[in-house]
Amino acid sequence: MSLDAAPAYRIRLSKEWDNFLLVVDDESGYSRLVNEDDIPERRVLSVERVAAHPVEATMQRNALDEELFEAPYKILTYTARSEAHAAGLALRDHHEEWALLALDDVFYADENAFPGIAAHFHRGD
């Protein structure tokens, strides 16, 4: 066997869906928008594939829980095709949550600015 190539049974050319554990930090990073509001940024600190065997997966999760017991980090689980895909999904979800909160503030401001319109929508006309 040549030392220049890995055995065929070790090479995985296709990307299959799998579960990943992500450690994220939602509290330490902030970015500024045009209106000077502080928006927390999500930082993905670690991504690891969940073990295939349920007992090993439980042990893996417990080890992460113990390691991060007093840290301000979150552990999330995503189903994705790769580590990068899982990290991208975590960032996308965080941005979507903050976009919805920003829209909620806009709708609340509109209700205060135009009470007649707000009353019309709340009546169901």
PDB file of C-alpha atoms in Angstrom:
ATOM      1  CA  MET A   1       0.000   0.000   0.000  1.00  0.00           C
ATOM      2  CA  SER A   2       1.269   3.452  -0.893  1.00  0.00           C
ATOM      3  CA  LEU A   3       1.850   5.994   1.858  1.00  0.00           C
ATOM      4  CA  ASP A   4       0.715   8.800  -0.467  1.00  0.00           C
ATOM      5  CA  ALA A   5      -2.978   7.904  -0.345  1.00  0.00           C
ATOM      6  CA  ALA A   6      -5.433   7.029   2.393  1.00  0.00           C
ATOM      7  CA  PRO A   7      -7.316   3.748   2.144  1.00  0.00           C
ATOM      8  CA  ALA A   8     -10.574   4.055   0.199  1.00  0.00           C
ATOM      9  CA  TYR A   9     -12.734   3.133   3.179  1.00  0.00           C
ATOM     10  CA  ARG A  10     -11.525   6.236   5.092  1.00  0.00           C
ATOM     11  CA  ILE A  11     -12.323   8.809   2.420  1.00  0.00           C
ATOM     12  CA  ARG A  12     -15.786  10.341   2.642  1.00  0.00           C
ATOM     13  CA  LEU A  13     -16.540  12.390  -0.443  1.00  0.00           C
ATOM     14  CA  SER A  14     -20.223  13.043   0.141  1.00  0.00           C
ATOM     15  CA  LYS A  15     -21.578  15.392   2.769  1.00  0.00           C
ATOM     16  CA  GLU A  16     -24.360  13.786   4.746  1.00  0.00           C
ATOM     17  CA  TRP A  17     -26.683  15.352   7.288  1.00  0.00           C
ATOM     18  CA  ASP A  18     -25.450  14.959  10.833  1.00  0.00           C
ATOM     19  CA  ASN A  19     -25.911  16.513  14.268  1.00  0.00           C
ATOM     20  CA  PHE A  20     -23.414  19.034  15.614  1.00  0.00           C
ATOM     21  CA  LEU A  21     -22.885  20.574  19.042  1.00  0.00           C
ATOM     22  CA  LEU A  22     -21.972  24.254  18.982  1.00  0.00           C
ATOM     23  CA  VAL A  23     -20.653  26.394  21.800  1.00  0.00           C
ATOM     24  CA  VAL A  24     -21.711  30.001  21.211  1.00  0.00           C
ATOM     25  CA  ASP A  25     -21.145  33.279  22.998  1.00  0.00           C
ATOM     26  CA  ASP A  26     -24.063  35.707  22.742  1.00  0.00           C
ATOM     27  CA  GLU A  27     -22.955  38.136  25.452  1.00  0.00           C
ATOM     28  CA  SER A  28     -19.454  39.450  24.926  1.00  0.00           C
ATOM     29  CA  GLY A  29     -19.597  40.893  21.405  1.00  0.00           C
ATOM     30  CA  TYR A  30     -21.606  43.888  20.242  1.00  0.00           C
ATOM     31  CA  SER A  31     -21.878  45.717  16.955  1.00  0.00           C
ATOM     32  CA  ARG A  32     -23.212  49.186  16.281  1.00  0.00           C
ATOM     33  CA  LEU A  33     -25.929  49.906  13.783  1.00  0.00           C
ATOM     34  CA  VAL A  34     -26.751  53.205  12.118  1.00  0.00           C
ATOM     35  CA  ASN A  35     -29.075  54.199  14.958  1.00  0.00           C
ATOM     36  CA  GLU A  36     -26.359  53.468  17.577  1.00  0.00           C
ATOM     37  CA  ASP A  37     -28.219  50.563  19.192  1.00  0.00           C
ATOM     38  CA  ASP A  38     -26.080  47.819  20.658  1.00  0.00           C
ATOM     39  CA  ILE A  39     -26.836  44.517  18.974  1.00  0.00           C
ATOM     40  CA  PRO A  40     -25.284  41.413  20.533  1.00  0.00           C
ATOM     41  CA  GLU A  41     -23.251  39.391  18.094  1.00  0.00           C
ATOM     42  CA  ARG A  42     -23.083  35.629  18.251  1.00  0.00           C
ATOM     43  CA  ARG A  43     -19.622  34.150  18.254  1.00  0.00           C
ATOM     44  CA  VAL A  44     -19.311  30.469  17.450  1.00  0.00           C
ATOM     45  CA  LEU A  45     -16.502  29.209  19.672  1.00  0.00           C
ATOM     46  CA  SER A  46     -16.589  25.493  18.979  1.00  0.00           C
ATOM     47  CA  VAL A  47     -18.295  23.029  16.642  1.00  0.00           C
ATOM     48  CA  GLU A  48     -18.095  19.277  17.007  1.00  0.00           C
ATOM     49  CA  ARG A  49     -19.934  16.399  15.437  1.00  0.00           C
ATOM     50  CA  VAL A  50     -22.213  14.495  17.810  1.00  0.00           C
ATOM     51  CA  ALA A  51     -21.096  10.914  18.369  1.00  0.00           C
ATOM     52  CA  ALA A  52     -23.061   8.272  16.480  1.00  0.00           C
ATOM     53  CA  HIS A  53     -23.723   6.028  19.500  1.00  0.00           C
ATOM     54  CA  PRO A  54     -26.372   7.420  21.894  1.00  0.00           C
ATOM     55  CA  VAL A  55     -24.318   6.644  25.019  1.00  0.00           C
ATOM     56  CA  GLU A  56     -21.257   8.374  23.586  1.00  0.00           C
ATOM     57  CA  ALA A  57     -23.404  11.328  22.506  1.00  0.00           C
ATOM     58  CA  THR A  58     -24.779  11.674  26.048  1.00  0.00           C
ATOM     59  CA  MET A  59     -21.272  11.498  27.497  1.00  0.00           C
ATOM     60  CA  GLN A  60     -20.103  14.099  24.986  1.00  0.00           C
ATOM     61  CA  ARG A  61     -22.915  16.478  25.921  1.00  0.00           C
ATOM     62  CA  ASN A  62     -22.350  15.927  29.654  1.00  0.00           C
ATOM     63  CA  ALA A  63     -18.632  16.654  29.264  1.00  0.00           C
ATOM     64  CA  LEU A  64     -19.446  19.948  27.514  1.00  0.00           C
ATOM     65  CA  ASP A  65     -22.008  20.836  30.191  1.00  0.00           C
ATOM     66  CA  GLU A  66     -19.434  20.245  32.933  1.00  0.00           C
ATOM     67  CA  GLU A  67     -16.749  22.169  31.093  1.00  0.00           C
ATOM     68  CA  LEU A  68     -18.998  25.192  30.564  1.00  0.00           C
ATOM     69  CA  PHE A  69     -20.840  25.028  33.903  1.00  0.00           C
ATOM     70  CA  GLU A  70     -20.162  28.604  35.009  1.00  0.00           C
ATOM     71  CA  ALA A  71     -19.281  30.101  31.634  1.00  0.00           C
ATOM     72  CA  PRO A  72     -21.749  32.476  29.960  1.00  0.00           C
ATOM     73  CA  TYR A  73     -21.827  30.318  26.838  1.00  0.00           C
ATOM     74  CA  LYS A  74     -24.689  28.355  25.307  1.00  0.00           C
ATOM     75  CA  ILE A  75     -24.610  24.861  23.847  1.00  0.00           C
ATOM     76  CA  LEU A  76     -26.761  24.484  20.741  1.00  0.00           C
ATOM     77  CA  THR A  77     -27.512  21.478  18.567  1.00  0.00           C
ATOM     78  CA  TYR A  78     -27.935  21.783  14.807  1.00  0.00           C
ATOM     79  CA  THR A  79     -28.501  19.299  12.022  1.00  0.00           C
ATOM     80  CA  ALA A  80     -26.225  20.254   9.138  1.00  0.00           C
ATOM     81  CA  ARG A  81     -23.947  18.882   6.435  1.00  0.00           C
ATOM     82  CA  SER A  82     -20.663  20.153   7.895  1.00  0.00           C
ATOM     83  CA  GLU A  83     -19.166  22.119  10.782  1.00  0.00           C
ATOM     84  CA  ALA A  84     -19.178  25.303   8.694  1.00  0.00           C
ATOM     85  CA  HIS A  85     -22.820  24.760   7.714  1.00  0.00           C
ATOM     86  CA  ALA A  86     -23.813  24.312  11.384  1.00  0.00           C
ATOM     87  CA  ALA A  87     -21.955  27.494  12.370  1.00  0.00           C
ATOM     88  CA  GLY A  88     -23.643  29.398   9.549  1.00  0.00           C
ATOM     89  CA  LEU A  89     -27.072  28.199  10.670  1.00  0.00           C
ATOM     90  CA  ALA A  90     -26.375  29.334  14.236  1.00  0.00           C
ATOM     91  CA  LEU A  91     -25.351  32.799  13.043  1.00  0.00           C
ATOM     92  CA  ARG A  92     -28.366  33.045  10.729  1.00  0.00           C
ATOM     93  CA  ASP A  93     -30.793  32.110  13.505  1.00  0.00           C
ATOM     94  CA  HIS A  94     -29.296  34.738  15.804  1.00  0.00           C
ATOM     95  CA  HIS A  95     -29.612  37.457  13.149  1.00  0.00           C
ATOM     96  CA  GLU A  96     -33.212  36.436  12.447  1.00  0.00           C
ATOM     97  CA  GLU A  97     -34.111  36.697  16.155  1.00  0.00           C
ATOM     98  CA  TRP A  98     -32.691  40.220  16.366  1.00  0.00           C
ATOM     99  CA  ALA A  99     -34.374  41.262  13.119  1.00  0.00           C
ATOM    100  CA  LEU A 100     -37.747  40.164  14.515  1.00  0.00           C
ATOM    101  CA  LEU A 101     -37.105  42.107  17.734  1.00  0.00           C
ATOM    102  CA  ALA A 102     -36.221  45.193  15.689  1.00  0.00           C
ATOM    103  CA  LEU A 103     -39.451  44.830  13.687  1.00  0.00           C
ATOM    104  CA  ASP A 104     -41.418  44.514  16.919  1.00  0.00           C
ATOM    105  CA  ASP A 105     -39.979  47.861  18.044  1.00  0.00           C
ATOM    106  CA  VAL A 106     -40.968  49.442  14.713  1.00  0.00           C
ATOM    107  CA  PHE A 107     -44.549  48.163  14.943  1.00  0.00           C
ATOM    108  CA  TYR A 108     -44.821  49.357  18.541  1.00  0.00           C
ATOM    109  CA  ALA A 109     -43.600  52.823  17.526  1.00  0.00           C
ATOM    110  CA  ASP A 110     -46.149  52.942  14.675  1.00  0.00           C
ATOM    111  CA  GLU A 111     -48.987  52.066  17.054  1.00  0.00           C
ATOM    112  CA  ASN A 112     -47.984  54.950  19.326  1.00  0.00           C
ATOM    113  CA  ALA A 113     -47.617  57.378  16.432  1.00  0.00           C
ATOM    114  CA  PHE A 114     -50.935  56.469  14.796  1.00  0.00           C
ATOM    115  CA  PRO A 115     -53.396  55.356  17.498  1.00  0.00           C
ATOM    116  CA  GLY A 116     -56.348  55.401  15.091  1.00  0.00           C
ATOM    117  CA  ILE A 117     -54.708  52.890  12.792  1.00  0.00           C
ATOM    118  CA  ALA A 118     -53.663  50.696  15.707  1.00  0.00           C
ATOM    119  CA  ALA A 119     -57.246  50.686  17.025  1.00  0.00           C
ATOM    120  CA  HIS A 120     -58.480  49.708  13.558  1.00  0.00           C
ATOM    121  CA  PHE A 121     -56.168  46.674  13.426  1.00  0.00           C
ATOM    122  CA  HIS A 122     -56.932  45.580  16.982  1.00  0.00           C
ATOM    123  CA  ARG A 123     -60.684  45.636  16.314  1.00  0.00           C
ATOM    124  CA  GLY A 124     -60.280  43.271  13.402  1.00  0.00           C
ATOM    125  CA  ASP A 125     -61.897  45.534  10.745  1.00  0.00           C
TER     126      ASP A 125
END
